[in-house]
Amino acid sequence: MDTETKALVQRWILAFCETPVLIDPELMRRVLDGAEAANEHGEP
């Protein structure tokens, strides 16, 4: 696993308090970006 993917996994764990079921960097980036954007706007 490369450094970027490891960082994505760590972001995932911090955001969702669980390890990702599937390690797909592109998909993980999109989901994390959406979750972090929703969090900034106060959405659950």
Coordinates of C-alpha atoms in Angstrom, one line a residue, residues 4-44:
E4 CA -1.3 8.2 -0.2
T5 CA -3.5 5.2 0.3
K6 CA -2.4 4.8 3.9
A7 CA -3.3 8.4 4.5
L8 CA -6.7 7.8 3.0
V9 CA -7.3 4.8 5.2
Q10 CA -6.3 7.0 8.3
R11 CA -8.7 9.8 7.2
W12 CA -11.4 7.1 6.7
I13 CA -10.9 5.7 10.2
L14 CA -11.0 9.2 11.7
A15 CA -14.1 10.2 9.8
F16 CA -16.1 7.0 10.3
C17 CA -14.5 5.3 13.3
E18 CA -14.1 2.0 11.3
T19 CA -11.8 0.6 8.8
P20 CA -12.9 0.7 5.1
V21 CA -14.4 -2.4 3.7
L22 CA -12.9 -1.8 0.3
I23 CA -9.7 0.1 -0.3
D24 CA -10.3 2.0 -3.5
P25 CA -8.5 5.3 -3.3
E26 CA -10.7 7.2 -5.8
L27 CA -13.9 6.1 -4.2
M28 CA -12.5 6.8 -0.7
R29 CA -11.5 10.3 -1.8
R30 CA -15.0 11.1 -3.1
V31 CA -16.8 9.7 0.0
L32 CA -14.4 11.5 2.4
D33 CA -14.6 14.8 0.5
G34 CA -18.4 14.6 0.7
A35 CA -18.5 13.6 4.4
E36 CA -16.0 16.3 5.3
A37 CA -17.9 19.0 3.3
A38 CA -21.2 17.9 5.0
N39 CA -19.4 18.1 8.4
E40 CA -18.2 21.7 7.7
H41 CA -21.8 22.7 7.0
G42 CA -23.1 21.1 10.2
E43 CA -24.9 18.3 8.6
P44 CA -25.0 14.9 10.4

